Short mmCIF file of C-alpha atoms in Angstrom, two decimals:
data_model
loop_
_atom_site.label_atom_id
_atom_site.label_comp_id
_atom_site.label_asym_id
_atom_site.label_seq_id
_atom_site.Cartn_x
_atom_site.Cartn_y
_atom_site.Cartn_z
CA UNK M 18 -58.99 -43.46 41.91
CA UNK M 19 -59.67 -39.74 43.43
CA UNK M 20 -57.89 -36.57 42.32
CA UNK M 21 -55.57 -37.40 45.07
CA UNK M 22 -53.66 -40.76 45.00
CA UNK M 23 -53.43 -42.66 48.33
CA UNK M 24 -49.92 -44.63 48.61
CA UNK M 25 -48.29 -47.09 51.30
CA UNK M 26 -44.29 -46.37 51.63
CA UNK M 27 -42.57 -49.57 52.39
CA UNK M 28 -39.03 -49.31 53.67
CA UNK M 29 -36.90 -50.67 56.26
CA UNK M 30 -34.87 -47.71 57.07
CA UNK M 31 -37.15 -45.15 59.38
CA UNK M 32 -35.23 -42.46 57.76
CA UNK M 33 -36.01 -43.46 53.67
CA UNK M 34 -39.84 -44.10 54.87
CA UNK M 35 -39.68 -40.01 56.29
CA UNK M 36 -37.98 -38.78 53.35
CA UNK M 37 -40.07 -40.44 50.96
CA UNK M 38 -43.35 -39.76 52.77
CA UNK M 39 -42.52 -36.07 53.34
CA UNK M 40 -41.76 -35.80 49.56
CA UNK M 41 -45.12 -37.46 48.33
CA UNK M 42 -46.78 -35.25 50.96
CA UNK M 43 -45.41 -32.24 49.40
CA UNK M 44 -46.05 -33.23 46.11
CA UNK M 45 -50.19 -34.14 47.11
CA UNK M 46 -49.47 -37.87 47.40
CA UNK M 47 -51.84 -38.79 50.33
CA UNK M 48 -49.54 -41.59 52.44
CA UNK M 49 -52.02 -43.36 54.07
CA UNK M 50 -49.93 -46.19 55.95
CA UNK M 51 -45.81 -46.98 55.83
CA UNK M 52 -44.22 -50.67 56.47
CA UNK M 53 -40.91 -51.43 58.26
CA UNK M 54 -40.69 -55.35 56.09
CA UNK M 55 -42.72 -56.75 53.23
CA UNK M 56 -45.31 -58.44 55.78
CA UNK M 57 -46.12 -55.36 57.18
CA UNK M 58 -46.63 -53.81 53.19
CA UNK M 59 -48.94 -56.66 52.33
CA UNK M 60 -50.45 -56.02 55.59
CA UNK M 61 -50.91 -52.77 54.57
CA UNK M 62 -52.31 -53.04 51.67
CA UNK M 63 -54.54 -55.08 52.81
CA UNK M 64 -56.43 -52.39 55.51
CA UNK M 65 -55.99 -49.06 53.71
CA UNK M 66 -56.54 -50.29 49.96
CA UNK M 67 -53.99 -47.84 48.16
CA UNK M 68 -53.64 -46.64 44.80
CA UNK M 69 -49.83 -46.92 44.80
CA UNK M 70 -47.17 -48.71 46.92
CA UNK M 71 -43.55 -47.38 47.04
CA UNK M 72 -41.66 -50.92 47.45
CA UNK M 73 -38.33 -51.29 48.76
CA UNK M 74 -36.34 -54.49 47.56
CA UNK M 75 -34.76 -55.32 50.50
CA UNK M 76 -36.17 -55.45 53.77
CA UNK M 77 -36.06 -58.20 56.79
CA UNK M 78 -38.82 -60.75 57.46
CA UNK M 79 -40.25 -60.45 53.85
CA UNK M 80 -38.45 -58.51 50.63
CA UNK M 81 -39.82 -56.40 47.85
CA UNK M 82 -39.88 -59.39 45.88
CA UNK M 83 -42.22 -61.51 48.07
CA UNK M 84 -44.26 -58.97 49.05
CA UNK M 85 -44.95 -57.70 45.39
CA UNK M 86 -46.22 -61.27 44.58
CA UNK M 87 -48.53 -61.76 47.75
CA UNK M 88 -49.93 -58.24 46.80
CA UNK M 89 -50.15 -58.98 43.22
CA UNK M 90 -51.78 -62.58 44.22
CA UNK M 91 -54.59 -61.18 47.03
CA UNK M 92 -55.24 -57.64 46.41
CA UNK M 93 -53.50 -56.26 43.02
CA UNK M 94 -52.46 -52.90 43.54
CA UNK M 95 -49.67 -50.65 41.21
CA UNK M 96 -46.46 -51.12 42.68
CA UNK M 97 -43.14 -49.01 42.16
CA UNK M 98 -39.64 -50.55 43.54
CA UNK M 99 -37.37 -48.05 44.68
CA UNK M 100 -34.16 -49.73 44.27
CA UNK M 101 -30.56 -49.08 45.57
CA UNK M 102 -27.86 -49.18 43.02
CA UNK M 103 -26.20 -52.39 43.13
CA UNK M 104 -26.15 -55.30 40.66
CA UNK M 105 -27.46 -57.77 43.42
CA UNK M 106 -31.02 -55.16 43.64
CA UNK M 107 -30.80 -54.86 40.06
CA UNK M 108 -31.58 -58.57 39.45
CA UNK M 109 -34.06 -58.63 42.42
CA UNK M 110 -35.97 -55.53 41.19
CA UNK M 111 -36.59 -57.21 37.27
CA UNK M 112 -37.95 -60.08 39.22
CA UNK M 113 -40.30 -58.18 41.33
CA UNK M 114 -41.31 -56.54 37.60
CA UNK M 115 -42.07 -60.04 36.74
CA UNK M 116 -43.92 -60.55 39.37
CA UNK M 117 -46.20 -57.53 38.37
CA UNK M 118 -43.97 -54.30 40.13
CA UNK M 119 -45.08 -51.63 37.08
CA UNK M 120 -42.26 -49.84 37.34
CA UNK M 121 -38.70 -49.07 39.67
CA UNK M 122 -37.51 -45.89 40.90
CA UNK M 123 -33.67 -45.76 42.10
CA UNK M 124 -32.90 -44.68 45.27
CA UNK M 125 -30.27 -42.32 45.63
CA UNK M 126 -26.85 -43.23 47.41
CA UNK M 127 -24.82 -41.07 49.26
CA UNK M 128 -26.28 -37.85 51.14
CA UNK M 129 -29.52 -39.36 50.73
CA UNK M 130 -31.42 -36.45 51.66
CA UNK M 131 -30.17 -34.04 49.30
CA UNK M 132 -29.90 -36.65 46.04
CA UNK M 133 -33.78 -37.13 47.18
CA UNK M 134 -34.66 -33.96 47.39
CA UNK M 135 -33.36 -33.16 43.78
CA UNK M 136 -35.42 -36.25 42.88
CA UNK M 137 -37.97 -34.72 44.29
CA UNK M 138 -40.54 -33.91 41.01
CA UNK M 139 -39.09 -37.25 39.30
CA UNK M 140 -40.46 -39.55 41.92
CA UNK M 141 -44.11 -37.78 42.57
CA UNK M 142 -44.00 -37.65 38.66
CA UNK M 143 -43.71 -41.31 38.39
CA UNK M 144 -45.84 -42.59 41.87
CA UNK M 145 -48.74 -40.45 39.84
CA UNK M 146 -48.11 -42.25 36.84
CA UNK M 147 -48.16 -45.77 38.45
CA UNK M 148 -50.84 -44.79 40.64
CA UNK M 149 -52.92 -44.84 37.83
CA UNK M 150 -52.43 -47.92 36.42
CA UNK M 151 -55.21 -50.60 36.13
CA UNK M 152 -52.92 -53.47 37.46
CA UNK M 153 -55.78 -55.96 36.84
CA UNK M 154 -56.01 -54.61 33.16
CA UNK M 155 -52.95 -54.80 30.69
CA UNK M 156 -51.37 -58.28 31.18
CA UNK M 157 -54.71 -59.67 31.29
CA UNK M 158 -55.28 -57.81 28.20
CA UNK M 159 -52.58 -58.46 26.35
CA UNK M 160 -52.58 -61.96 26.82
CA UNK M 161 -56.22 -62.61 25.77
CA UNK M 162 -55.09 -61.22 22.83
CA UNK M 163 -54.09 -63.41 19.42
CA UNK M 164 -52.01 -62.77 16.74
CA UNK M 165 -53.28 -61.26 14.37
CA UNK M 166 -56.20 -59.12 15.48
CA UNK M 167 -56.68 -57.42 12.15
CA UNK M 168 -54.46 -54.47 12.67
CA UNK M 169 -53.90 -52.35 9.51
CA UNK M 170 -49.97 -53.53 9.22
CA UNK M 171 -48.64 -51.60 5.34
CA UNK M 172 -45.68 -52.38 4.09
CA UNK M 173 -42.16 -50.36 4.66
CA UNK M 174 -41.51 -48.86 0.66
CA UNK M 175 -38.11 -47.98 1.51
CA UNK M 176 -35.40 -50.56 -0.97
CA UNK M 177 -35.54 -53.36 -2.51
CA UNK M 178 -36.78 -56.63 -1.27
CA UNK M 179 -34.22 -59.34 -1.82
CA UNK M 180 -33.28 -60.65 1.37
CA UNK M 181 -33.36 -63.78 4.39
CA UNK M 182 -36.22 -66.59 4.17
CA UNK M 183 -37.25 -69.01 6.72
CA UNK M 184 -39.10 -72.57 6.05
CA UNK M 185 -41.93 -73.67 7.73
CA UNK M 186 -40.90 -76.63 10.10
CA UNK M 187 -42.05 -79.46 8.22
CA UNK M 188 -38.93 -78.23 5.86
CA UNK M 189 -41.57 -77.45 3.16
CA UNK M 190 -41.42 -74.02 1.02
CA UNK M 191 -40.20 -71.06 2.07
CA UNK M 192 -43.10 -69.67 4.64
CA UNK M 193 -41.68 -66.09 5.05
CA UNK M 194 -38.89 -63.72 3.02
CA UNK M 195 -37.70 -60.15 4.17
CA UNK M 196 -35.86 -57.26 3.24
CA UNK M 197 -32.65 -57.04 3.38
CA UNK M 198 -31.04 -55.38 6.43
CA UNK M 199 -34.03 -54.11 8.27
CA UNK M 200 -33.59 -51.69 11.14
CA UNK M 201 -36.32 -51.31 14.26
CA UNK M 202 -36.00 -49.07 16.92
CA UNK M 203 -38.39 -49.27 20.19
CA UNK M 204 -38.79 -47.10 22.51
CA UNK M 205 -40.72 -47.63 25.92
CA UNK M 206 -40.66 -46.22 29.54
CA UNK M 207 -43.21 -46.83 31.94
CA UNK M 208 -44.29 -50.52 32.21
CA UNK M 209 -41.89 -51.32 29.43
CA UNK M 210 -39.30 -53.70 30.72
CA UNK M 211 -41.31 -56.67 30.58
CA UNK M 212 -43.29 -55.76 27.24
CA UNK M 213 -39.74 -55.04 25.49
CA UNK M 214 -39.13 -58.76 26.52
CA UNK M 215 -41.85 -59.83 25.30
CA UNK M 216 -41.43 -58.00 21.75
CA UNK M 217 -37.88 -58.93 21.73
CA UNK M 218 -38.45 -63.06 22.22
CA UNK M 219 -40.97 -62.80 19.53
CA UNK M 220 -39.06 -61.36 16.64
CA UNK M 221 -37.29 -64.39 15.03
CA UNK M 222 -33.88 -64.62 14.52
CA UNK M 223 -34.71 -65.28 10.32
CA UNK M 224 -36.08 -61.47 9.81
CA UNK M 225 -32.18 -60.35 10.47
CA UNK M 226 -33.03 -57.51 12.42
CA UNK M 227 -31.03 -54.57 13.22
CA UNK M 228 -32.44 -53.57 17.05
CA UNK M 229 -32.21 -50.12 19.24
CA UNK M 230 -33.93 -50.23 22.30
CA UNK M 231 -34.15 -46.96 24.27
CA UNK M 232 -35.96 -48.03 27.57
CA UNK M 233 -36.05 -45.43 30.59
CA UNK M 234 -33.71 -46.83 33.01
CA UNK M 235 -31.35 -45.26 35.06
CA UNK M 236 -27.46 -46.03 34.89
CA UNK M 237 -26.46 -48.85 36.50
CA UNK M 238 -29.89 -51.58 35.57
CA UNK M 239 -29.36 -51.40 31.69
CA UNK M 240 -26.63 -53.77 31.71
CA UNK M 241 -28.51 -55.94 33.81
CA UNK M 242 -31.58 -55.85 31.32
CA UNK M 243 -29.61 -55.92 28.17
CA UNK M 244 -28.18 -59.43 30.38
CA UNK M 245 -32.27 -60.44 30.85
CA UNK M 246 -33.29 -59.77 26.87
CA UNK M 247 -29.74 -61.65 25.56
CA UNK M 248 -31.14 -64.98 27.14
CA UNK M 249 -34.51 -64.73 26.43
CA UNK M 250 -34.75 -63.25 22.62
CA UNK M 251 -32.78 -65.05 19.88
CA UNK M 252 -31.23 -61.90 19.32
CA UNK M 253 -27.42 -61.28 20.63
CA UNK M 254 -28.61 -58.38 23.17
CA UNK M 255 -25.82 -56.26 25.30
CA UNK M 256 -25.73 -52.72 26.25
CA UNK M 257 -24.79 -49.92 24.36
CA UNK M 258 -20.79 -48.55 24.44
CA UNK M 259 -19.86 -45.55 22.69
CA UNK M 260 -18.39 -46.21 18.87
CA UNK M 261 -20.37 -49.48 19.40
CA UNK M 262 -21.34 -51.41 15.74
CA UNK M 263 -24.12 -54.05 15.06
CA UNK M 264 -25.05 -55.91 12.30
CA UNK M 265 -28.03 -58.50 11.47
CA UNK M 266 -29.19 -60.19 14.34
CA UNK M 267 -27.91 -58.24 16.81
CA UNK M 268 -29.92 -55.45 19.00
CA UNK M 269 -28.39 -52.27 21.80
CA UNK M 270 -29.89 -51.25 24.56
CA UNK M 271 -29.13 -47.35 25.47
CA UNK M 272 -27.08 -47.51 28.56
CA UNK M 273 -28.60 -45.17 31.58
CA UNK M 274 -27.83 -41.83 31.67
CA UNK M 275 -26.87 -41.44 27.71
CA UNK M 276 -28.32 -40.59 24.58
CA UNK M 277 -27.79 -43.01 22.09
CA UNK M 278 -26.77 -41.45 18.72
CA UNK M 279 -27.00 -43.53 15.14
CA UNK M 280 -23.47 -41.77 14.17
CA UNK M 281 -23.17 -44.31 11.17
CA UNK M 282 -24.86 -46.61 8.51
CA UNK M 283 -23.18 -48.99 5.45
CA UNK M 284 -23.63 -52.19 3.84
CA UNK M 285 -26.16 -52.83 6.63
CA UNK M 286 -23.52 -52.25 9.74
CA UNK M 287 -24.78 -49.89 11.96
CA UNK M 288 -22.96 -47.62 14.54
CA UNK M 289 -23.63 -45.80 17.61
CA UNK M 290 -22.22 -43.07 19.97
CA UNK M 291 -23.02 -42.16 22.98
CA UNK M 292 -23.24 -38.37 24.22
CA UNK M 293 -24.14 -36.58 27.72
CA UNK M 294 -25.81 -33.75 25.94
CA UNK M 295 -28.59 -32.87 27.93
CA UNK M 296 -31.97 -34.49 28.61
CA UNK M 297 -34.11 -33.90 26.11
CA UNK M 298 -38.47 -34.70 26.72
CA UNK M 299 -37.03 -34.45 30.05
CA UNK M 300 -35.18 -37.84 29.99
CA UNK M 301 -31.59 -39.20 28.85
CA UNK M 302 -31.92 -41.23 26.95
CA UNK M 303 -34.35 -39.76 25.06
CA UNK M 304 -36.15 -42.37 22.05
CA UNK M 305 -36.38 -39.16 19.82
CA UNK M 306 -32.48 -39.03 20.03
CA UNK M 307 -32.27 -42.29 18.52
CA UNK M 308 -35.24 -42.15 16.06
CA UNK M 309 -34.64 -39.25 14.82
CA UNK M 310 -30.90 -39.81 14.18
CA UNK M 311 -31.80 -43.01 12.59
CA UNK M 312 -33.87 -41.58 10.00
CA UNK M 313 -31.00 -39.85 8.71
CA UNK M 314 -28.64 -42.23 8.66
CA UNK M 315 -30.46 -45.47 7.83
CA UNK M 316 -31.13 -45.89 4.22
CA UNK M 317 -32.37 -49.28 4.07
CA UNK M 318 -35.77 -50.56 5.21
CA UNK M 319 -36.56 -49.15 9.15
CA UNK M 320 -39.47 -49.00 11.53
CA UNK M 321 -39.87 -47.13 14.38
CA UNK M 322 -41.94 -48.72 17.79
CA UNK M 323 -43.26 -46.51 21.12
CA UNK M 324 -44.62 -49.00 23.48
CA UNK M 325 -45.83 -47.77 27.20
CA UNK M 326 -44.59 -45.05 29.41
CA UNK M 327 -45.50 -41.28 30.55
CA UNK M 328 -44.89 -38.48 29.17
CA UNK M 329 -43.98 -37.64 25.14
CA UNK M 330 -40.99 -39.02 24.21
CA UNK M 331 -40.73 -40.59 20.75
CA UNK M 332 -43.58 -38.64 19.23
CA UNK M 333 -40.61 -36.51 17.44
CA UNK M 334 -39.02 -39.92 16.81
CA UNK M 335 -41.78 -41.13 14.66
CA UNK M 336 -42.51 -38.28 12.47
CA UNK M 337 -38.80 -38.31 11.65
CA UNK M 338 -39.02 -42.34 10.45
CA UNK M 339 -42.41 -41.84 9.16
CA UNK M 340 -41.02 -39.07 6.81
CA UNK M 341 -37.57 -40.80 5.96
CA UNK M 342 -39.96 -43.38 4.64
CA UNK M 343 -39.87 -46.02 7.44
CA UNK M 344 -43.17 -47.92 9.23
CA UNK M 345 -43.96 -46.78 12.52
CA UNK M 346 -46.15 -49.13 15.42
CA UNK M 347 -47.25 -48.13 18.42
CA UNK M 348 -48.61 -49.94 21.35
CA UNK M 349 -52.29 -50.05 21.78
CA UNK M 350 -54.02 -48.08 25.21
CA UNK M 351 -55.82 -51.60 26.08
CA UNK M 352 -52.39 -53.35 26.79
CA UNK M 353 -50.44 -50.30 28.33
CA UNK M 354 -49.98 -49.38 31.43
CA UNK M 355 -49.49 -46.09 30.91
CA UNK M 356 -50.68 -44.85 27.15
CA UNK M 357 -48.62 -41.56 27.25
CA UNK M 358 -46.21 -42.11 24.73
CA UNK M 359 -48.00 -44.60 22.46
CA UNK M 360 -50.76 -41.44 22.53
CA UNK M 361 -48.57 -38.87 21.51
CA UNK M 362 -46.92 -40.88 18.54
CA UNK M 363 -50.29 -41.41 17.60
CA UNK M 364 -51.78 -37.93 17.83
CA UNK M 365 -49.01 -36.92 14.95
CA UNK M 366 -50.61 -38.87 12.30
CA UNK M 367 -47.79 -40.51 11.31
CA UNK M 368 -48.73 -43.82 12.90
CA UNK M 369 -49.33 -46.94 10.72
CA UNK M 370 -50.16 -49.26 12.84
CA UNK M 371 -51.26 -49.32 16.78
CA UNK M 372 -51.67 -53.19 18.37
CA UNK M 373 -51.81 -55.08 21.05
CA UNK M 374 -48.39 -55.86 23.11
CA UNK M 375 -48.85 -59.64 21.72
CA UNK M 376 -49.03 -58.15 17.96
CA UNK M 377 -46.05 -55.40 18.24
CA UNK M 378 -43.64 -58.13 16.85
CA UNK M 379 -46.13 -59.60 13.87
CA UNK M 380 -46.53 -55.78 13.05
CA UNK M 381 -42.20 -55.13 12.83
CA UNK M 382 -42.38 -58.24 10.71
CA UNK M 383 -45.24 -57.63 8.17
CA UNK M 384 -43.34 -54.38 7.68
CA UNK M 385 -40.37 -55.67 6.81
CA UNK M 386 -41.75 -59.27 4.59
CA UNK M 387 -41.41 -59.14 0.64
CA UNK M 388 -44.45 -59.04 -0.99
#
């Protein structure tokens, strides 16, 4: 890709594809072709080669959805969904992430044109982000990868090392025992709605984890993935309320638009609050909120995890664990698709471990097993 990214604007309404294309303009996006429907994206795609589509979910003849799959399947090409606030797009835009969308924007309701123009440095921020993205790269990666892969995975040194075992399936010996009440907390933006699934289904129900997730998402799509992780992770999985408490087993996801504070730690039940206080890295909510605030309050075994996304966020986060005494992992450049944050945690020294998307989970668990 050149200096300048070239991007295809795919909307139905004439006046979205003007706004948007005037604001990539201005922000030295190079639109090189817009679409009215999802045939006329792939289309497209197809005759100018982009670096970037901006993919709207619904629109006649073909959606976002379809389209994102025929591009993925013929020509693979980054794709962001710009998504309208509803719970019906919501379920329609993780699909189209499934189908290999890196990343959603949401569109802005109401007097469109103003809300848009205020969005203004967010969106070129995150079309430049997405633009460069090898979308043939980090799945591919990730899943040629094995467990395993001789990453240097210490152990935790933070209490004592009673806790849960599992058996092996044959209903031999014990195979694996952990701490008691262990406490991650991953943070991701960019690219990170699918790899935080993929973390999440892997950690087994037996290590009795304690689980924050602070994904960048705007309000009104973390309930929706908190829904999506519930039913595919044997962890119970729901969005974050204010005053909310968990226990083993059970994970938050920050809701949009709020910081999610560790207010409160004993006998392994862990609270949270919620605040408006304002962004901080930029973003709300911010991983470093959480991290950090965990590291003060946790006092039994934690671990810290920055997985893919732009930008710094969670760098601050890890030094705090790291220096409470906790583990911290971080997602390696091969499987991101964008190594922004996993490169800042990393460039503070106080990383343990980096691996692969398919090792994040062994890493959290190797942390947290008795030796």
């Amino acid at each position: 890709m050149g200096s300048t990214p070239r991007a295809v604007v795919a909307d139905d309404s004439h006046f979205m594809r003007s706004v948007i294309s005037d604001i990539l303009e201005e922000g030295g996006i190079d639109v090189v072709a817009v679409a009215k429907n999802g045939q006329e994206a792939v289309d497209a795609v197809a005759e100018t080669d982009p670096d970037v589509v901006t993919m709207d979910v619904e629109m006649p003849k073909m959606n976002g959805i379809e389209a994102t799959d025929r591009i993925m399947s013929t020509r693979p090409t980054p794709i962001l969904m710009l998504s309208a606030h509803t719970d019906e797009n919501a379920d329609v835009t993780f699909q189209a992430l499934e189908k290999g969308a890196v990343d959603f924007f949401r569109k802005p309701g109401g007097e469109v044109s103003m809300e848009m123009s205020r969005m203004q440095d967010q969106l070129v921020d995150i079309v430049e982000s997405v633009a460069a993205v090898d979308p043939t790269d980090s799945s591919d990666v990730a899943s040629a990868r094995t467990a395993g892969s001789g990453v240097d995975l210490g152990g935790v040194g933070t209490s004592e090392t009673t806790g849960a075992e599992t058996t092996d399936p044959a209903g031999g010996a014990a195979a694996t025992e952990y701490v008691d009440d262990p406490t991650v907390v991953i943070g991701s933006s960019t690219g990170g709605p699918t790899v935080v699934e993929q973390v999440l289904s892997d950690l087994p129900l037996a290590a009795d984890l304690r689980v924050l997730v602070v994904q960048h998402m705007p309000s009104g799509f973390t309930d929706r993935f908190a829904e999506r992780l519930d039913a595919r992770s044997e962890y119970s999985v729901r969005e974050a309320e204010d005053g909310d408490r968990i226990g083993g087993g059970e994970a938050l996801i920050a809701a949009g638009d709020y910081h999610m504070e560790v207010t409160g730690y004993r006998r392994g039940r862990l609270r949270v609050g919620l605040t408006q206080d304002p962004p901080v890295n930029n973003v709300r909510p911010a991983v470093d909120v959480t991290m950090e605030t965990a590291a003060e309050r946790v006092t039994d075994p934690l671990a810290g995890v920055i997985l893919t996304g732009m930008g710094e966020d969670g760098a601050r986060g890890v030094r705090a664990i790291h220096e409470a005494g906790g583990y911290t992992v971080a997602q390696d450049e091969a499987t991101s698709a964008v190594f922004g944050m996993p490169k800042r945690a990393i460039e503070t020294g106080c990383v343990d471990g980096v691996a692969p998307v398919n090792d994040v989970a062994a890493a959290i668990l190797d942390a947290f097993e008795v030796t």
